[in-house]
Tab-separated table of C-alpha atoms and ligand atoms in Angstrom:
chain	number	residue	atom	x	y	z
F	1	MET	CA	-14.439	113.536	17.811
F	2	THR	CA	-13.294	115.326	14.658
F	3	ASP	CA	-11.717	118.761	14.480
F	4	VAL	CA	-14.458	120.048	12.147
F	5	THR	CA	-16.052	123.083	13.751
F	6	VAL	CA	-19.775	123.712	13.496
F	7	THR	CA	-19.150	126.782	11.324
F	8	GLU	CA	-16.971	124.791	8.952
F	9	HIS	CA	-19.628	122.074	8.804
F	10	LEU	CA	-22.368	124.589	8.043
F	11	LEU	CA	-20.344	126.283	5.327
F	12	LEU	CA	-19.644	122.914	3.697
F	13	HIS	CA	-23.248	121.719	3.851
F	14	GLN	CA	-25.433	124.807	3.376
F	15	LYS	CA	-26.954	124.893	-0.072
F	16	ARG	CA	-25.360	127.827	-1.849
F	17	THR	CA	-27.670	129.586	-4.293
F	18	PRO	CA	-27.144	132.934	-5.989
F	19	GLN	CA	-30.055	134.281	-3.874
F	20	ALA	CA	-28.480	133.181	-0.584
F	21	THR	CA	-27.880	136.206	1.596
F	22	GLY	CA	-25.952	134.512	4.407
F	23	GLN	CA	-28.749	135.425	6.845
F	24	PHE	CA	-29.391	131.831	7.860
F	25	THR	CA	-25.727	131.086	8.541
F	26	GLY	CA	-25.526	134.323	10.548
F	27	LEU	CA	-28.607	133.327	12.544
F	28	LEU	CA	-27.080	129.964	13.456
F	29	HIS	CA	-23.810	131.638	14.374
F	30	ASP	CA	-25.525	133.935	16.896
F	31	LEU	CA	-27.702	131.127	18.209
F	32	ILE	CA	-24.578	129.083	18.905
F	33	LEU	CA	-22.980	132.078	20.597
F	34	SER	CA	-26.061	132.454	22.833
F	35	GLY	CA	-25.811	128.748	23.695
F	36	LYS	CA	-22.176	129.178	24.724
F	37	SER	CA	-23.093	132.108	26.996
F	38	ILE	CA	-25.916	130.136	28.625
F	39	SER	CA	-23.631	127.128	29.038
F	40	ARG	CA	-21.089	129.283	30.861
F	41	ARG	CA	-23.735	130.596	33.262
F	42	ILE	CA	-25.051	127.107	33.952
F	43	ASN	CA	-21.582	125.760	34.679
F	44	LYS	CA	-21.239	128.425	37.356
F	45	ALA	CA	-24.745	127.945	38.741
F	46	GLY	CA	-23.642	126.407	42.028
F	47	LEU	CA	-21.065	129.173	42.572
F	48	LEU	CA	-23.142	132.287	41.931
F	49	ASP	CA	-26.477	133.276	43.403
F	50	ILE	CA	-28.405	132.143	40.358
F	51	LEU	CA	-30.103	129.002	41.634
F	52	GLY	CA	-33.732	128.913	42.729
F	53	GLY	CA	-36.805	130.842	41.693
F	54	THR	CA	-37.328	134.505	40.900
F	55	GLY	CA	-40.661	134.424	42.726
F	56	GLU	CA	-42.533	135.009	39.452
F	57	VAL	CA	-44.874	132.698	37.555
F	58	ASN	CA	-44.576	132.505	33.743
F	59	VAL	CA	-47.205	132.410	31.005
F	60	GLN	CA	-47.456	128.625	31.432
F	61	GLY	CA	-48.314	129.012	35.139
F	62	GLU	CA	-44.915	127.615	36.174
F	63	ASN	CA	-42.426	129.109	38.638
F	64	VAL	CA	-39.703	131.053	36.838
F	65	GLN	CA	-36.223	129.933	37.847
F	66	LYS	CA	-33.482	132.552	37.877
F	67	LEU	CA	-31.623	130.653	35.173
F	68	ASP	CA	-34.792	130.524	33.028
F	69	ALA	CA	-34.913	134.292	33.144
F	70	ILE	CA	-31.158	134.625	32.464
F	71	ALA	CA	-31.281	132.226	29.487
F	72	ASN	CA	-34.313	134.042	28.088
F	73	ARG	CA	-32.527	137.378	28.368
F	74	ILE	CA	-29.365	136.106	26.693
F	75	MET	CA	-31.329	134.645	23.778
F	76	LYS	CA	-33.437	137.751	23.273
F	77	TYR	CA	-30.541	140.188	23.497
F	78	ARG	CA	-28.261	138.358	21.086
F	79	MET	CA	-30.893	137.182	18.612
F	80	GLU	CA	-32.657	140.516	18.293
F	81	ARG	CA	-29.364	141.927	17.029
F	82	CYS	CA	-28.449	139.122	14.629
F	83	GLY	CA	-30.007	140.757	11.574
F	84	ALA	CA	-31.701	137.574	10.346
F	85	LEU	CA	-34.941	137.692	12.358
F	86	CYS	CA	-38.187	139.581	12.069
F	87	ALA	CA	-39.776	137.985	15.145
F	88	MET	CA	-39.226	135.571	18.018
F	89	SER	CA	-41.388	133.637	20.433
F	90	SER	CA	-40.130	132.369	23.774
F	91	GLU	CA	-41.745	129.825	26.069
F	92	GLU	CA	-41.251	132.391	28.825
F	93	GLU	CA	-43.167	135.238	27.143
F	94	VAL	CA	-46.871	135.591	26.408
F	95	ASP	CA	-46.598	137.699	23.275
F	96	LEU	CA	-44.734	137.538	20.029
F	97	ILE	CA	-41.441	139.440	20.248
F	98	ARG	CA	-41.177	141.630	17.152
F	99	VAL	CA	-37.649	142.743	16.268
F	100	SER	CA	-37.483	146.442	16.942
F	101	PRO	CA	-36.949	148.717	13.900
F	102	GLU	CA	-33.726	150.000	15.502
F	103	PHE	CA	-32.134	146.668	14.502
F	104	PRO	CA	-31.738	145.221	11.019
F	105	ARG	CA	-34.565	142.776	10.297
F	106	GLY	CA	-34.394	139.557	8.311
F	107	ASP	CA	-36.735	136.899	6.958
F	108	TYR	CA	-36.620	134.333	9.748
F	109	ILE	CA	-38.688	133.638	12.855
F	110	LEU	CA	-37.126	131.955	15.886
F	111	ILE	CA	-39.220	129.989	18.395
F	112	PHE	CA	-37.412	128.822	21.523
F	113	ASP	CA	-37.605	127.313	24.956
F	114	PRO	CA	-34.654	129.093	26.604
F	115	LEU	CA	-34.163	126.485	29.324
F	116	ASP	CA	-36.104	123.272	29.070
F	117	GLY	CA	-36.254	121.080	32.162
F	118	SER	CA	-35.509	124.011	34.433
F	119	SER	CA	-37.110	122.329	37.441
F	120	ASN	CA	-33.955	120.156	37.329
F	121	ILE	CA	-31.499	123.021	37.713
F	122	ASP	CA	-31.376	123.022	41.485
F	123	VAL	CA	-30.383	119.356	41.509
F	124	ASN	CA	-27.644	119.808	38.874
F	125	ILE	CA	-29.251	117.650	36.208
F	126	ASN	CA	-29.266	118.245	32.435
F	127	VAL	CA	-31.222	121.124	30.960
F	128	GLY	CA	-31.213	122.515	27.436
F	129	THR	CA	-32.233	125.235	24.993
F	130	ILE	CA	-34.607	124.036	22.243
F	131	PHE	CA	-35.109	126.049	19.040
F	132	SER	CA	-37.172	126.018	15.882
F	133	ILE	CA	-36.514	128.215	12.841
F	134	LEU	CA	-39.267	129.242	10.429
F	135	ARG	CA	-39.123	131.466	7.368
F	136	ARG	CA	-41.473	134.361	6.981
F	137	PRO	CA	-44.023	133.646	4.205
F	138	GLU	CA	-42.913	134.991	0.796
F	139	GLY	CA	-43.718	138.566	-0.063
F	140	ARG	CA	-44.375	139.824	3.492
F	141	SER	CA	-42.664	142.884	4.926
F	142	GLY	CA	-43.141	145.348	7.775
F	143	ASP	CA	-44.399	144.233	11.167
F	144	VAL	CA	-44.974	140.507	11.495
F	145	ASP	CA	-48.546	139.325	11.861
F	146	ILE	CA	-49.155	136.467	14.307
F	147	GLN	CA	-50.678	134.355	11.488
F	148	GLU	CA	-47.290	134.389	9.745
F	149	VAL	CA	-45.802	132.683	12.776
F	150	LEU	CA	-48.452	130.010	13.349
F	151	GLN	CA	-47.009	127.645	10.747
F	152	PRO	CA	-47.020	123.846	10.986
F	153	GLY	CA	-43.736	122.113	11.860
F	154	THR	CA	-43.357	120.830	8.294
F	155	ARG	CA	-42.360	124.400	7.400
F	156	GLN	CA	-39.367	124.496	9.739
F	157	VAL	CA	-36.104	125.247	7.937
F	158	GLY	CA	-33.979	124.276	10.901
F	159	ALA	CA	-34.294	123.008	14.451
F	160	GLY	CA	-32.175	121.724	17.273
F	161	TYR	CA	-31.141	121.987	20.862
F	162	ILE	CA	-28.165	122.758	23.044
F	163	LEU	CA	-27.886	120.300	25.894
F	164	TYR	CA	-26.060	121.462	29.016
F	165	GLY	CA	-24.898	118.166	30.468
F	166	PRO	CA	-21.576	116.628	31.526
F	167	SER	CA	-20.470	118.226	28.267
F	168	THR	CA	-22.386	120.821	26.282
F	169	MET	CA	-23.727	119.518	22.977
F	170	LEU	CA	-25.404	121.120	20.007
F	171	VAL	CA	-27.706	118.848	17.993
F	172	LEU	CA	-28.837	120.449	14.777
F	173	SER	CA	-30.717	119.772	11.571
F	174	THR	CA	-31.203	122.098	8.645
F	175	GLY	CA	-33.097	119.417	6.750
F	176	GLN	CA	-30.111	117.344	5.684
F	177	GLY	CA	-29.843	114.831	8.484
F	178	VAL	CA	-29.025	115.435	12.145
F	179	HIS	CA	-25.536	116.269	13.331
F	180	GLY	CA	-24.171	116.533	16.858
F	181	PHE	CA	-21.360	118.824	18.013
F	182	THR	CA	-19.622	118.827	21.382
F	183	LEU	CA	-18.332	122.028	22.953
F	184	ASP	CA	-14.593	121.925	23.524
F	185	PRO	CA	-14.398	124.348	26.462
F	186	GLY	CA	-10.654	124.843	25.948
F	187	VAL	CA	-11.071	126.400	22.515
F	188	GLY	CA	-14.687	127.523	22.953
F	189	GLU	CA	-15.828	125.776	19.758
F	190	PHE	CA	-18.441	123.140	19.000
F	191	LEU	CA	-16.686	120.284	17.180
F	192	LEU	CA	-18.441	117.651	15.073
F	193	SER	CA	-18.665	114.580	17.313
F	194	HIS	CA	-21.841	112.815	16.071
F	195	PRO	CA	-22.164	113.076	12.279
F	196	ASP	CA	-25.414	111.865	10.693
F	197	MET	CA	-27.227	110.646	13.804
F	198	ARG	CA	-29.811	107.873	13.236
F	199	ILE	CA	-32.443	106.629	15.702
F	200	PRO	CA	-32.465	102.816	15.981
F	201	ARG	CA	-35.583	101.225	14.362
F	202	GLN	CA	-36.631	99.848	17.748
F	203	GLY	CA	-35.285	100.670	21.165
F	204	SER	CA	-35.353	99.050	24.576
F	205	ILE	CA	-36.356	102.045	26.724
F	206	TYR	CA	-39.723	103.692	27.343
F	207	SER	CA	-39.841	107.065	29.040
F	208	VAL	CA	-42.982	108.473	30.647
F	209	ASN	CA	-44.029	110.002	33.959
F	210	GLU	CA	-45.801	106.982	35.462
F	211	GLY	CA	-46.899	109.132	38.403
F	212	ASN	CA	-49.650	110.432	36.110
F	213	ARG	CA	-50.918	106.909	35.387
F	214	GLU	CA	-54.331	107.249	37.004
F	215	ASN	CA	-55.132	110.240	34.795
F	216	TRP	CA	-54.018	108.717	31.466
F	217	ASP	CA	-56.392	107.945	28.635
F	218	ALA	CA	-57.062	104.302	27.657
F	219	PRO	CA	-54.665	104.113	24.648
F	220	THR	CA	-51.758	105.375	26.776
F	221	ARG	CA	-52.500	102.800	29.485
F	222	GLU	CA	-52.533	100.065	26.853
F	223	ALA	CA	-49.346	101.345	25.252
F	224	VAL	CA	-47.435	101.452	28.534
F	225	GLU	CA	-48.759	97.999	29.390
F	226	TRP	CA	-47.422	96.848	26.006
F	227	PHE	CA	-43.964	98.260	26.852
F	228	HIS	CA	-44.107	96.418	30.191
F	229	THR	CA	-44.607	93.074	28.494
F	230	CYS	CA	-43.112	93.188	24.995
F	231	LYS	CA	-39.551	92.183	24.174
F	232	THR	CA	-36.734	94.019	22.439
F	233	PRO	CA	-35.281	92.464	19.258
F	234	GLY	CA	-32.674	90.883	21.544
F	235	GLY	CA	-35.408	89.197	23.630
F	236	GLU	CA	-34.965	91.473	26.651
F	237	ASN	CA	-37.603	93.413	28.591
F	238	TYR	CA	-37.881	97.170	28.026
F	239	SER	CA	-36.351	99.430	30.699
F	240	ALA	CA	-37.893	102.622	32.088
F	241	ARG	CA	-35.962	105.911	32.157
F	242	TYR	CA	-37.350	109.389	32.922
F	243	VAL	CA	-35.176	112.426	33.570
F	244	GLY	CA	-38.086	114.881	33.532
F	245	ALA	CA	-36.256	117.194	31.156
F	246	LEU	CA	-37.599	116.610	27.665
F	247	VAL	CA	-34.371	117.682	26.026
F	248	ALA	CA	-32.365	115.108	28.010
F	249	ASP	CA	-34.919	112.317	27.585
F	250	PHE	CA	-35.050	113.064	23.854
F	251	HIS	CA	-31.257	113.100	23.536
F	252	ARG	CA	-31.039	109.630	25.059
F	253	THR	CA	-33.822	108.445	22.739
F	254	LEU	CA	-32.028	109.856	19.704
F	255	LEU	CA	-28.812	108.051	20.609
F	256	SER	CA	-30.134	104.785	22.039
F	257	GLY	CA	-33.646	104.445	20.606
F	258	GLY	CA	-36.929	103.791	22.380
F	259	ILE	CA	-39.769	106.177	23.023
F	260	TYR	CA	-40.495	109.319	25.054
F	261	MET	CA	-44.148	109.974	25.838
F	262	TYR	CA	-46.055	112.910	27.282
F	263	PRO	CA	-49.632	111.743	26.787
F	264	PRO	CA	-52.859	113.637	27.252
F	265	ASP	CA	-54.420	113.096	30.654
F	266	LYS	CA	-57.562	114.068	32.554
F	267	ARG	CA	-55.991	117.214	33.934
F	268	LYS	CA	-54.144	118.100	30.723
F	269	PRO	CA	-56.249	116.918	27.770
F	270	GLU	CA	-53.746	118.418	25.312
F	271	GLY	CA	-50.720	117.098	27.175
F	272	LYS	CA	-48.148	119.382	28.779
F	273	LEU	CA	-45.612	120.111	26.070
F	274	ARG	CA	-45.690	123.123	23.821
F	275	LEU	CA	-46.146	122.402	20.102
F	276	MET	CA	-44.093	125.244	18.671
F	277	CYS	CA	-41.093	125.480	20.985
F	278	GLU	CA	-40.750	121.866	22.170
F	279	ALA	CA	-42.594	119.235	20.113
F	280	ASN	CA	-42.037	120.641	16.609
F	281	PRO	CA	-38.258	121.093	16.763
F	282	LEU	CA	-37.729	117.661	18.323
F	283	ALA	CA	-40.161	116.084	15.836
F	284	PHE	CA	-38.143	117.634	12.999
F	285	LEU	CA	-34.944	116.117	14.428
F	286	ALA	CA	-36.615	112.738	15.040
F	287	GLU	CA	-37.856	112.483	11.458
F	288	GLN	CA	-34.538	113.668	10.054
F	289	ALA	CA	-32.869	110.877	12.048
F	290	GLY	CA	-35.266	108.176	10.764
F	291	GLY	CA	-37.627	108.250	13.760
F	292	LEU	CA	-41.246	109.320	14.216
F	293	ALA	CA	-43.120	111.909	16.267
F	294	SER	CA	-46.854	111.576	16.769
F	295	ASP	CA	-49.655	112.986	18.887
F	296	GLY	CA	-51.088	109.449	18.943
F	297	ARG	CA	-53.307	110.012	15.933
F	298	GLY	CA	-51.098	111.830	13.470
F	299	ARG	CA	-47.810	113.462	12.658
F	300	ILE	CA	-46.754	116.238	15.061
F	301	LEU	CA	-45.281	118.234	12.186
F	302	GLU	CA	-48.680	118.552	10.504
F	303	ARG	CA	-50.491	120.070	13.482
F	304	ILE	CA	-51.540	123.664	12.867
F	305	PRO	CA	-50.796	125.737	15.984
F	306	SER	CA	-53.898	127.557	17.238
F	307	HIS	CA	-51.752	130.010	19.213
F	308	LEU	CA	-48.110	130.532	20.193
F	309	HIS	CA	-48.316	128.444	23.355
F	310	ALA	CA	-50.576	125.638	22.057
F	311	ARG	CA	-49.862	122.258	23.641
F	312	THR	CA	-49.778	118.767	22.203
F	313	PRO	CA	-49.493	115.165	23.361
F	314	LEU	CA	-46.124	113.764	22.241
F	315	PHE	CA	-44.935	110.251	21.408
F	316	ILE	CA	-41.459	110.427	19.873
F	317	GLY	CA	-38.591	108.089	19.075
F	318	SER	CA	-37.917	104.806	17.268
F	319	PRO	CA	-40.419	104.078	14.462
F	320	VAL	CA	-41.417	100.619	15.756
F	321	ASP	CA	-42.102	101.991	19.254
F	322	VAL	CA	-44.072	105.060	18.095
F	323	GLU	CA	-46.115	102.949	15.666
F	324	ALA	CA	-47.030	100.635	18.560
F	325	VAL	CA	-48.606	103.608	20.374
F	326	GLU	CA	-50.407	104.776	17.217
F	327	LYS	CA	-51.909	101.286	16.896
F	328	MET	CA	-53.393	101.600	20.408
F	329	TYR	CA	-54.920	104.967	19.498
F	330	ALA	CA	-56.303	103.600	16.228
F	331	GLY	CA	-58.254	101.038	18.279
F	332	HIS	CA	-60.099	103.819	20.155
F	333	ALA	CA	-62.480	106.360	18.706
F	334	ARG	CA	-61.605	109.993	19.454
C	401	AHM	P1	-40.272	123.279	31.137
C	401	AHM	O1	-40.087	123.688	29.720
C	401	AHM	O2	-40.980	124.323	31.918
C	401	AHM	O3	-39.048	122.802	31.780
C	401	AHM	O4	-41.387	122.068	31.144
C	401	AHM	C1	-41.348	120.988	30.283
C	401	AHM	C2	-40.830	119.774	30.999
C	401	AHM	C3	-40.162	118.825	30.055
C	401	AHM	O5	-38.827	119.148	29.903
C	401	AHM	C4	-40.335	117.522	30.768
C	401	AHM	O6	-40.242	116.414	29.922
C	401	AHM	C5	-41.683	117.664	31.371
C	401	AHM	O7	-41.882	119.045	31.566
C	401	AHM	C6	-41.776	116.958	32.698
C	401	AHM	O8	-43.049	117.109	33.194
C	401	AHM	P2	-43.606	116.234	34.427
C	401	AHM	O9	-42.867	116.702	35.621
C	401	AHM	O10	-45.052	116.529	34.440
C	401	AHM	O11	-43.334	114.793	34.100
C	402	MG	MG1	-39.592	123.111	28.125
C-alpha cells in the first residue's frame, strides 16, 4: 500500500489540456464520495433495519433490496449536483435521468448499477457499485436525447467499480491502465494499493452458474466441458468459483486470471447482464488490463445498445480463456 491518494493519482495522471475544465476530475471526486457513503451504510447493514427487500420489483423484474434503493438514492442525489453530468441511467430506473435545470449541467453521462450482486447482501457477501462514464456527443446542448446515451462501450472515457468487501476498494480506468485503491477507513481516503493491474494471460479458474447448464447453448456446453478437462500452464486442472455477484467474480478474475461467463440460455437468449451498466464498464477494465471481453462472437465494447437496459451474454477475463470460448462459438453458426 502506498500513501498516494486517489485524488493525487488522478491529478498526476489526468491529461491536462488548455481546454480541460476540471469537470471530469470533479465527477470522479463526487463518485468516490458516493462510494464512501454507500460503503458506510453497507458496513452497518447488520446493525440497522436496512436488510431485506422493500417489497417492490424493479425494471428488471427483480426484487428491490432496501440497500439497492439506498445506494441508488445516494448516487442520484450526489451525482445530480456534481456539475459534470447532463444525464444518468441507473439499473434500478426505467427511464433516463436528466439532470434538472436547477443544477449546473456538464458534458458527461453516467451509467451505473448502484449495488451489483444485491441478492448477496442478506448473507454478508461482497457487493459493489459499477459505473461507466460517457461524454455527450460534440456540439449538443439542452435536454439530452436518448440516442446520445446509446453509445457503444468503445466510447467510454472512464469506468470502474467500488467493491464493498472485507475492505472497500475502488478499481478505476480512465483509459490509461487500471489502478486499484483501498479505502483506509481511519482517514477516509482511498489509497493506491494496486497500481497498473494486469490480468494474467491464462488463469486457472472458470466462473459460471452451472445450475443453468440444461438451458445453455451448445458452444457454452463445449466451452465449460473444455474448462473441465484442459490444464493450466502449470499442468493443473481448472477450479470452479462462483460468488454470484458479478463485481466480486470479476475482481477475482482481474487479480488472479481465468474467466467469468454469463452465457445466453433458453430462458434468457441475450444472457442476464446489462450491457451499459455492467458488461461495458467491466469490459473496458478487462481490455485496459490486457484481458478480453466477448459476447462469444465479438467484442462487448463494439455492441450498439438498442435501449438503456439491453442485455448481453458475457465472457470476460484472461485472453487465452476468452479466446477458447470464442473458438467454440466460431464452430457453430448463429
Ligand atoms: P443484480 O445487478 O441485480 O445484482 O444482478 C446481476 C447479478 C450479477 O452480479 C451476478 O453475476 C448474476 O446476477 C448472478 O446471476 P445468477 O444468480 O443467475 O447466476
Ligand atoms: Mg448488477
